[in-house]
Short mmCIF file of N, CA and C in Angstrom, two decimals:
data_model
loop_
_atom_site.label_atom_id
_atom_site.label_comp_id
_atom_site.label_asym_id
_atom_site.label_seq_id
_atom_site.Cartn_x
_atom_site.Cartn_y
_atom_site.Cartn_z
N MET A 798 13.72 25.10 29.93
CA MET A 798 13.25 23.85 29.39
C MET A 798 12.23 24.34 28.40
N LYS A 799 11.13 25.38 28.83
CA LYS A 799 9.96 25.89 27.99
C LYS A 799 10.69 26.27 26.70
N PHE A 800 11.88 26.99 26.80
CA PHE A 800 12.44 27.68 25.53
C PHE A 800 12.70 26.43 24.56
N LEU A 801 13.33 25.20 25.10
CA LEU A 801 13.64 24.18 24.14
C LEU A 801 12.44 23.53 23.59
N ALA A 802 11.24 23.53 24.27
CA ALA A 802 10.25 22.92 23.74
C ALA A 802 9.53 23.56 22.74
N LEU A 803 9.48 25.14 22.84
CA LEU A 803 9.05 26.05 21.91
C LEU A 803 9.96 26.03 20.57
N ALA A 804 11.24 25.86 20.94
CA ALA A 804 12.01 25.85 19.52
C ALA A 804 11.97 24.42 18.61
N VAL A 805 11.64 23.43 19.39
CA VAL A 805 11.36 22.26 18.68
C VAL A 805 9.94 22.42 17.94
N ALA A 806 9.14 22.98 18.76
CA ALA A 806 7.69 23.03 18.19
C ALA A 806 7.82 23.92 16.74
N SER A 807 8.51 25.20 16.88
CA SER A 807 8.71 25.94 15.64
C SER A 807 9.39 25.35 14.68
N ILE A 808 10.32 24.58 14.83
CA ILE A 808 11.09 23.74 13.78
C ILE A 808 10.05 22.90 13.08
N ALA A 809 9.24 21.96 13.72
CA ALA A 809 8.43 21.30 13.31
C ALA A 809 7.29 21.97 12.51
N PHE A 810 6.91 22.94 12.85
CA PHE A 810 5.70 23.77 12.04
C PHE A 810 6.42 24.61 10.81
N ALA A 811 7.70 24.71 10.76
CA ALA A 811 8.36 25.30 9.55
C ALA A 811 8.44 24.37 8.44
N ALA A 812 8.10 23.27 8.57
CA ALA A 812 8.53 22.11 7.54
C ALA A 812 8.00 22.52 6.22
N PRO A 813 8.81 22.36 5.26
CA PRO A 813 8.44 22.80 3.86
C PRO A 813 6.96 22.00 3.28
N SER A 814 6.01 22.61 2.49
CA SER A 814 5.05 21.92 2.01
C SER A 814 5.36 21.13 0.74
N LYS A 815 4.59 20.03 0.65
CA LYS A 815 4.87 19.12 -0.61
C LYS A 815 4.37 19.77 -1.82
N THR A 816 5.19 19.78 -2.80
CA THR A 816 4.77 19.95 -4.29
C THR A 816 4.92 18.93 -5.22
N VAL A 817 3.77 18.78 -5.90
CA VAL A 817 3.61 17.65 -6.86
C VAL A 817 3.62 18.37 -8.16
N GLN A 818 4.28 17.68 -9.10
CA GLN A 818 4.59 18.33 -10.46
C GLN A 818 3.67 17.35 -11.30
N LEU A 819 2.83 18.03 -12.29
CA LEU A 819 1.97 17.43 -13.09
C LEU A 819 2.50 18.07 -14.60
N ALA A 820 1.93 17.40 -15.59
CA ALA A 820 1.95 17.89 -16.84
C ALA A 820 0.84 17.63 -17.69
N VAL A 821 0.55 18.35 -18.63
CA VAL A 821 -0.61 18.24 -19.54
C VAL A 821 0.21 17.74 -20.87
N VAL A 822 0.17 16.59 -21.37
CA VAL A 822 0.81 16.05 -22.52
C VAL A 822 -0.01 15.64 -23.57
N HIS A 823 0.57 15.66 -24.90
CA HIS A 823 -0.06 15.17 -26.10
C HIS A 823 -0.20 13.64 -25.97
N ALA A 824 -1.48 13.13 -26.53
CA ALA A 824 -1.33 11.65 -26.43
C ALA A 824 -2.36 11.10 -27.82
N LEU A 825 -1.82 10.25 -28.48
CA LEU A 825 -2.44 9.88 -29.55
C LEU A 825 -4.05 9.41 -29.44
N HIS A 826 -4.25 8.68 -28.38
CA HIS A 826 -5.75 8.41 -27.96
C HIS A 826 -6.26 9.27 -26.94
N GLY A 827 -7.26 10.30 -27.51
CA GLY A 827 -7.84 11.32 -26.53
C GLY A 827 -7.00 12.75 -26.54
N CYS A 828 -6.06 12.75 -27.34
CA CYS A 828 -5.37 13.92 -27.52
C CYS A 828 -4.39 14.34 -26.47
N HIS A 829 -5.11 14.45 -25.24
CA HIS A 829 -4.01 15.01 -24.09
C HIS A 829 -4.62 14.29 -22.74
N THR A 830 -3.50 14.25 -21.97
CA THR A 830 -3.78 13.47 -20.69
C THR A 830 -2.92 14.34 -19.50
N TRP A 831 -3.25 13.95 -18.36
CA TRP A 831 -2.22 14.18 -17.10
C TRP A 831 -0.99 13.31 -17.26
N HIS A 832 0.06 13.89 -16.85
CA HIS A 832 1.05 12.98 -16.80
C HIS A 832 1.87 13.21 -15.41
N THR A 833 2.31 12.25 -14.55
CA THR A 833 3.00 12.15 -13.52
C THR A 833 4.15 11.35 -13.57
N THR A 834 5.13 11.27 -12.57
CA THR A 834 6.30 10.22 -12.76
C THR A 834 5.75 8.60 -12.86
N ARG A 835 4.34 8.63 -12.25
CA ARG A 835 3.76 7.36 -12.19
C ARG A 835 2.64 7.05 -13.24
N ASP A 836 1.79 8.10 -13.66
CA ASP A 836 0.43 7.99 -14.05
C ASP A 836 0.45 8.72 -15.34
N VAL A 837 -0.19 8.21 -16.38
CA VAL A 837 -0.77 8.96 -17.47
C VAL A 837 -2.27 8.66 -17.76
N ALA A 838 -3.13 9.61 -17.59
CA ALA A 838 -4.56 9.33 -17.69
C ALA A 838 -5.24 10.75 -17.74
N PRO A 839 -6.36 10.71 -18.27
CA PRO A 839 -7.26 11.94 -18.31
C PRO A 839 -7.90 12.54 -17.24
N ALA A 840 -7.99 11.26 -16.30
CA ALA A 840 -8.68 11.71 -14.83
C ALA A 840 -7.49 11.15 -13.60
N LEU A 841 -7.32 12.06 -12.79
CA LEU A 841 -6.29 11.91 -11.84
C LEU A 841 -6.72 12.26 -10.41
N ALA A 842 -6.54 11.24 -9.46
CA ALA A 842 -6.76 11.68 -8.10
C ALA A 842 -5.54 11.67 -7.31
N MET A 843 -5.34 12.70 -6.43
CA MET A 843 -4.09 12.50 -5.52
C MET A 843 -4.48 13.16 -3.97
N LYS A 844 -3.66 12.88 -3.08
CA LYS A 844 -3.91 13.43 -1.95
C LYS A 844 -2.50 14.43 -1.73
N LEU A 845 -2.98 15.34 -0.75
CA LEU A 845 -1.89 16.35 -0.48
C LEU A 845 -2.21 16.70 0.97
N PRO A 846 -0.95 17.07 1.77
CA PRO A 846 -1.25 17.64 3.07
C PRO A 846 -1.59 19.10 2.91
N HIS A 847 -2.31 19.78 3.91
CA HIS A 847 -2.81 21.30 3.81
C HIS A 847 -1.50 22.00 3.53
N GLY A 848 -1.62 22.97 2.67
CA GLY A 848 -0.31 23.76 2.40
C GLY A 848 0.30 23.23 1.30
N GLY A 849 0.03 22.14 0.69
CA GLY A 849 0.74 21.34 -0.50
C GLY A 849 0.43 22.21 -1.73
N ARG A 850 1.11 21.96 -2.79
CA ARG A 850 1.04 22.72 -3.90
C ARG A 850 1.02 21.72 -5.08
N ILE A 851 0.52 21.95 -6.18
CA ILE A 851 0.53 21.33 -7.37
C ILE A 851 1.12 22.07 -8.37
N GLN A 852 2.12 21.90 -9.13
CA GLN A 852 2.60 22.70 -10.09
C GLN A 852 2.24 22.09 -11.46
N ILE A 853 1.48 22.73 -12.39
CA ILE A 853 0.96 22.25 -13.66
C ILE A 853 1.75 22.84 -14.76
N ARG A 854 2.26 21.99 -15.73
CA ARG A 854 2.96 22.53 -16.89
C ARG A 854 2.43 22.06 -18.25
N VAL A 855 1.98 22.95 -19.02
CA VAL A 855 1.25 22.49 -20.20
C VAL A 855 2.38 22.04 -21.27
N SER A 856 2.49 20.92 -21.39
CA SER A 856 3.45 20.54 -22.52
C SER A 856 2.82 20.07 -23.85
N CYS A 857 1.46 20.10 -23.73
CA CYS A 857 0.72 19.60 -24.91
C CYS A 857 0.64 21.02 -25.95
N PRO A 858 0.51 20.85 -27.18
CA PRO A 858 0.48 22.22 -27.98
C PRO A 858 -0.73 22.98 -28.10
N MET A 859 -1.58 22.67 -27.02
CA MET A 859 -2.71 23.43 -27.16
C MET A 859 -2.95 24.18 -25.73
N ASP A 860 -3.78 25.12 -25.79
CA ASP A 860 -4.05 25.86 -24.50
C ASP A 860 -5.22 25.23 -23.91
N PHE A 861 -5.41 25.40 -22.63
CA PHE A 861 -6.43 24.73 -21.67
C PHE A 861 -7.17 25.88 -20.87
N ARG A 862 -8.40 25.63 -20.71
CA ARG A 862 -9.14 26.38 -19.76
C ARG A 862 -9.46 25.32 -18.53
N MET A 863 -9.04 25.89 -17.35
CA MET A 863 -9.10 25.12 -16.22
C MET A 863 -10.07 25.71 -15.28
N VAL A 864 -11.04 24.95 -14.87
CA VAL A 864 -12.14 25.43 -13.96
C VAL A 864 -12.16 24.49 -12.63
N GLN A 865 -12.36 25.47 -11.64
CA GLN A 865 -12.66 24.65 -10.31
C GLN A 865 -14.20 24.36 -10.24
N VAL A 866 -14.41 23.13 -10.18
CA VAL A 866 -15.90 22.73 -10.06
C VAL A 866 -16.21 22.40 -8.68
N ARG A 867 -15.44 22.16 -7.62
CA ARG A 867 -15.92 21.49 -6.46
C ARG A 867 -14.61 22.16 -5.37
N GLY A 868 -15.11 22.22 -4.26
CA GLY A 868 -14.03 22.71 -3.22
C GLY A 868 -13.76 24.21 -2.83
N ARG A 869 -13.39 24.35 -1.73
CA ARG A 869 -13.19 25.86 -1.36
C ARG A 869 -12.37 26.49 -2.36
N ARG A 870 -12.56 27.72 -2.75
CA ARG A 870 -11.90 28.23 -3.84
C ARG A 870 -10.32 28.73 -3.56
N VAL A 871 -9.61 28.09 -4.63
CA VAL A 871 -8.12 28.35 -4.44
C VAL A 871 -7.90 29.48 -5.75
N ALA A 872 -6.82 30.15 -5.48
CA ALA A 872 -6.37 31.05 -6.44
C ALA A 872 -5.55 30.57 -7.33
N PHE A 873 -5.60 30.62 -8.68
CA PHE A 873 -4.67 30.20 -9.59
C PHE A 873 -4.61 31.25 -10.88
N GLY A 874 -5.04 32.43 -10.60
CA GLY A 874 -5.13 33.37 -11.58
C GLY A 874 -5.98 33.03 -12.88
N ASP A 875 -5.57 33.58 -13.99
CA ASP A 875 -6.43 33.41 -15.24
C ASP A 875 -6.64 31.78 -15.54
N SER A 876 -7.83 31.63 -15.75
CA SER A 876 -8.41 30.20 -16.29
C SER A 876 -7.63 29.65 -17.35
N THR A 877 -7.08 30.35 -18.36
CA THR A 877 -6.29 29.84 -19.51
C THR A 877 -4.91 29.50 -19.12
N PHE A 878 -4.68 28.34 -19.30
CA PHE A 878 -3.38 27.70 -18.99
C PHE A 878 -2.62 27.61 -20.52
N TYR A 879 -1.65 28.34 -20.83
CA TYR A 879 -1.06 28.40 -22.23
C TYR A 879 -0.03 27.31 -22.31
N THR A 880 0.04 26.74 -23.44
CA THR A 880 1.15 25.83 -23.78
C THR A 880 2.59 26.49 -23.46
N GLY A 881 3.33 25.46 -22.90
CA GLY A 881 4.93 26.02 -22.55
C GLY A 881 4.79 26.56 -21.28
N THR A 882 3.74 26.87 -20.44
CA THR A 882 3.68 27.70 -19.25
C THR A 882 3.50 26.91 -18.09
N THR A 883 3.91 27.17 -16.84
CA THR A 883 3.77 26.57 -15.68
C THR A 883 3.04 27.42 -14.64
N ARG A 884 1.91 26.65 -14.03
CA ARG A 884 1.22 27.40 -13.04
C ARG A 884 1.30 26.59 -11.69
N THR A 885 1.22 27.29 -10.44
CA THR A 885 1.25 26.50 -9.19
C THR A 885 -0.01 26.94 -8.61
N ILE A 886 -0.73 25.80 -8.05
CA ILE A 886 -1.93 25.93 -7.10
C ILE A 886 -1.64 25.54 -5.68
N VAL A 887 -1.89 26.41 -4.70
CA VAL A 887 -1.64 26.12 -3.36
C VAL A 887 -3.13 25.83 -2.68
N PHE A 888 -2.84 24.79 -1.85
CA PHE A 888 -3.94 24.00 -1.19
C PHE A 888 -3.98 24.49 0.44
N PRO A 889 -4.32 25.60 0.90
CA PRO A 889 -4.12 25.90 2.28
C PRO A 889 -5.10 25.32 3.35
N LYS A 890 -6.23 24.62 2.76
CA LYS A 890 -7.19 24.34 3.76
C LYS A 890 -7.64 22.61 3.30
N PRO A 891 -7.80 21.96 4.33
CA PRO A 891 -8.34 20.58 4.18
C PRO A 891 -9.55 20.60 3.25
N GLY A 892 -9.85 19.60 2.36
CA GLY A 892 -11.11 19.47 1.73
C GLY A 892 -10.83 18.63 0.37
N VAL A 893 -11.86 18.51 -0.28
CA VAL A 893 -11.82 17.92 -1.67
C VAL A 893 -11.85 18.96 -2.80
N TYR A 894 -11.06 19.05 -3.84
CA TYR A 894 -11.01 20.04 -4.70
C TYR A 894 -11.18 19.38 -6.03
N VAL A 895 -11.92 19.82 -6.88
CA VAL A 895 -12.03 19.14 -8.37
C VAL A 895 -11.88 20.10 -9.45
N PHE A 896 -11.10 19.98 -10.28
CA PHE A 896 -10.85 20.77 -11.58
C PHE A 896 -11.16 20.31 -12.68
N THR A 897 -11.63 20.85 -13.85
CA THR A 897 -11.55 20.11 -15.10
C THR A 897 -10.90 21.11 -16.12
N GLY A 898 -10.34 20.30 -17.30
CA GLY A 898 -9.56 21.25 -18.03
C GLY A 898 -10.03 20.72 -19.50
N THR A 899 -10.44 21.79 -20.26
CA THR A 899 -10.85 21.54 -21.75
C THR A 899 -9.69 22.29 -22.57
N ASN A 900 -9.58 21.68 -23.75
CA ASN A 900 -8.73 22.34 -24.91
C ASN A 900 -9.45 23.57 -25.49
N LEU A 901 -8.76 24.57 -25.81
CA LEU A 901 -9.23 25.60 -26.33
C LEU A 901 -9.08 25.64 -28.01
N GLN A 902 -8.32 24.75 -28.23
CA GLN A 902 -8.05 24.49 -29.93
C GLN A 902 -8.44 23.01 -29.98
N SER A 903 -8.84 22.52 -31.08
CA SER A 903 -8.92 21.18 -31.50
C SER A 903 -7.70 20.65 -32.04
N SER A 904 -7.86 19.33 -32.01
CA SER A 904 -6.39 18.43 -32.51
C SER A 904 -6.21 18.99 -34.11
N ALA A 905 -7.29 19.12 -34.63
CA ALA A 905 -7.18 19.39 -36.33
C ALA A 905 -6.52 20.85 -36.28
N ASP A 906 -7.08 21.91 -35.47
CA ASP A 906 -6.56 23.11 -35.39
C ASP A 906 -5.03 23.27 -35.21
N ARG A 907 -4.45 22.30 -34.50
CA ARG A 907 -3.06 22.46 -34.16
C ARG A 907 -2.39 21.44 -35.02
N GLY A 908 -3.08 20.78 -35.98
CA GLY A 908 -2.41 19.67 -36.92
C GLY A 908 -1.89 18.62 -36.33
N LEU A 909 -2.58 17.99 -35.14
CA LEU A 909 -2.37 16.82 -34.34
C LEU A 909 -3.12 15.53 -34.86
N GLN A 910 -2.33 14.46 -34.94
CA GLN A 910 -3.15 13.32 -35.26
C GLN A 910 -3.55 12.68 -33.92
N THR A 911 -4.89 12.40 -33.88
CA THR A 911 -5.29 11.77 -32.66
C THR A 911 -6.54 10.61 -32.98
N LEU A 912 -6.79 9.82 -32.01
CA LEU A 912 -7.76 8.76 -32.22
C LEU A 912 -8.75 9.06 -31.20
N GLY A 913 -10.05 9.20 -31.77
CA GLY A 913 -10.94 9.46 -30.94
C GLY A 913 -11.35 10.96 -30.40
N PRO A 914 -12.42 11.16 -29.50
CA PRO A 914 -12.62 12.51 -29.13
C PRO A 914 -11.65 13.10 -28.19
N ASP A 915 -11.47 14.30 -28.12
CA ASP A 915 -10.39 14.74 -27.22
C ASP A 915 -11.08 14.71 -25.71
N ASN A 916 -10.07 14.30 -24.95
CA ASN A 916 -10.47 14.15 -23.45
C ASN A 916 -10.67 15.43 -22.83
N VAL A 917 -11.62 15.49 -21.78
CA VAL A 917 -11.67 16.65 -20.71
C VAL A 917 -10.95 16.06 -19.63
N LEU A 918 -9.84 16.91 -19.19
CA LEU A 918 -9.10 16.56 -18.01
C LEU A 918 -9.96 16.77 -16.84
N ARG A 919 -9.58 15.87 -15.76
CA ARG A 919 -10.29 15.97 -14.49
C ARG A 919 -9.00 15.59 -13.38
N LEU A 920 -9.07 16.61 -12.57
CA LEU A 920 -8.17 16.57 -11.28
C LEU A 920 -8.78 16.61 -10.07
N THR A 921 -8.77 15.62 -9.21
CA THR A 921 -9.30 15.53 -7.85
C THR A 921 -8.33 15.64 -6.89
N VAL A 922 -8.37 16.58 -5.85
CA VAL A 922 -7.33 16.59 -5.06
C VAL A 922 -7.90 16.73 -3.63
N THR A 923 -7.50 15.73 -2.81
CA THR A 923 -8.02 15.64 -1.54
C THR A 923 -6.90 16.00 -0.71
N VAL A 924 -7.08 17.12 0.16
CA VAL A 924 -6.25 17.71 0.88
C VAL A 924 -6.54 17.49 2.59
N THR A 925 -5.61 16.80 3.12
CA THR A 925 -5.72 16.41 4.65
C THR A 925 -5.18 17.48 5.55
#
């Protein structure tokens, strides 16, 4: 009987973590925004279970510098996110994590037409 309880507990513990996919995309107003299956906005807030992951793909033709400004430090490598690349951030501990992203080239540098100033991306992740 103890063996069965241990087997069930280990199966529940081994459940895969949630992965959310985000993209940084070009937008006419503000140059770039976060894009999910539901939202398109320069500021985004989401909830993840601990152990969850966010996969970020830069589809905008600019490179970005991502900086973590709040929360327990998470590893995501080089702070420069290059166009056409994908990066995954893992959130092993509960808490609130905040990131900002600024473009390294201007819209004019990349020959892009935009209205208004370029957005500063903001991502807030609440991990439970």
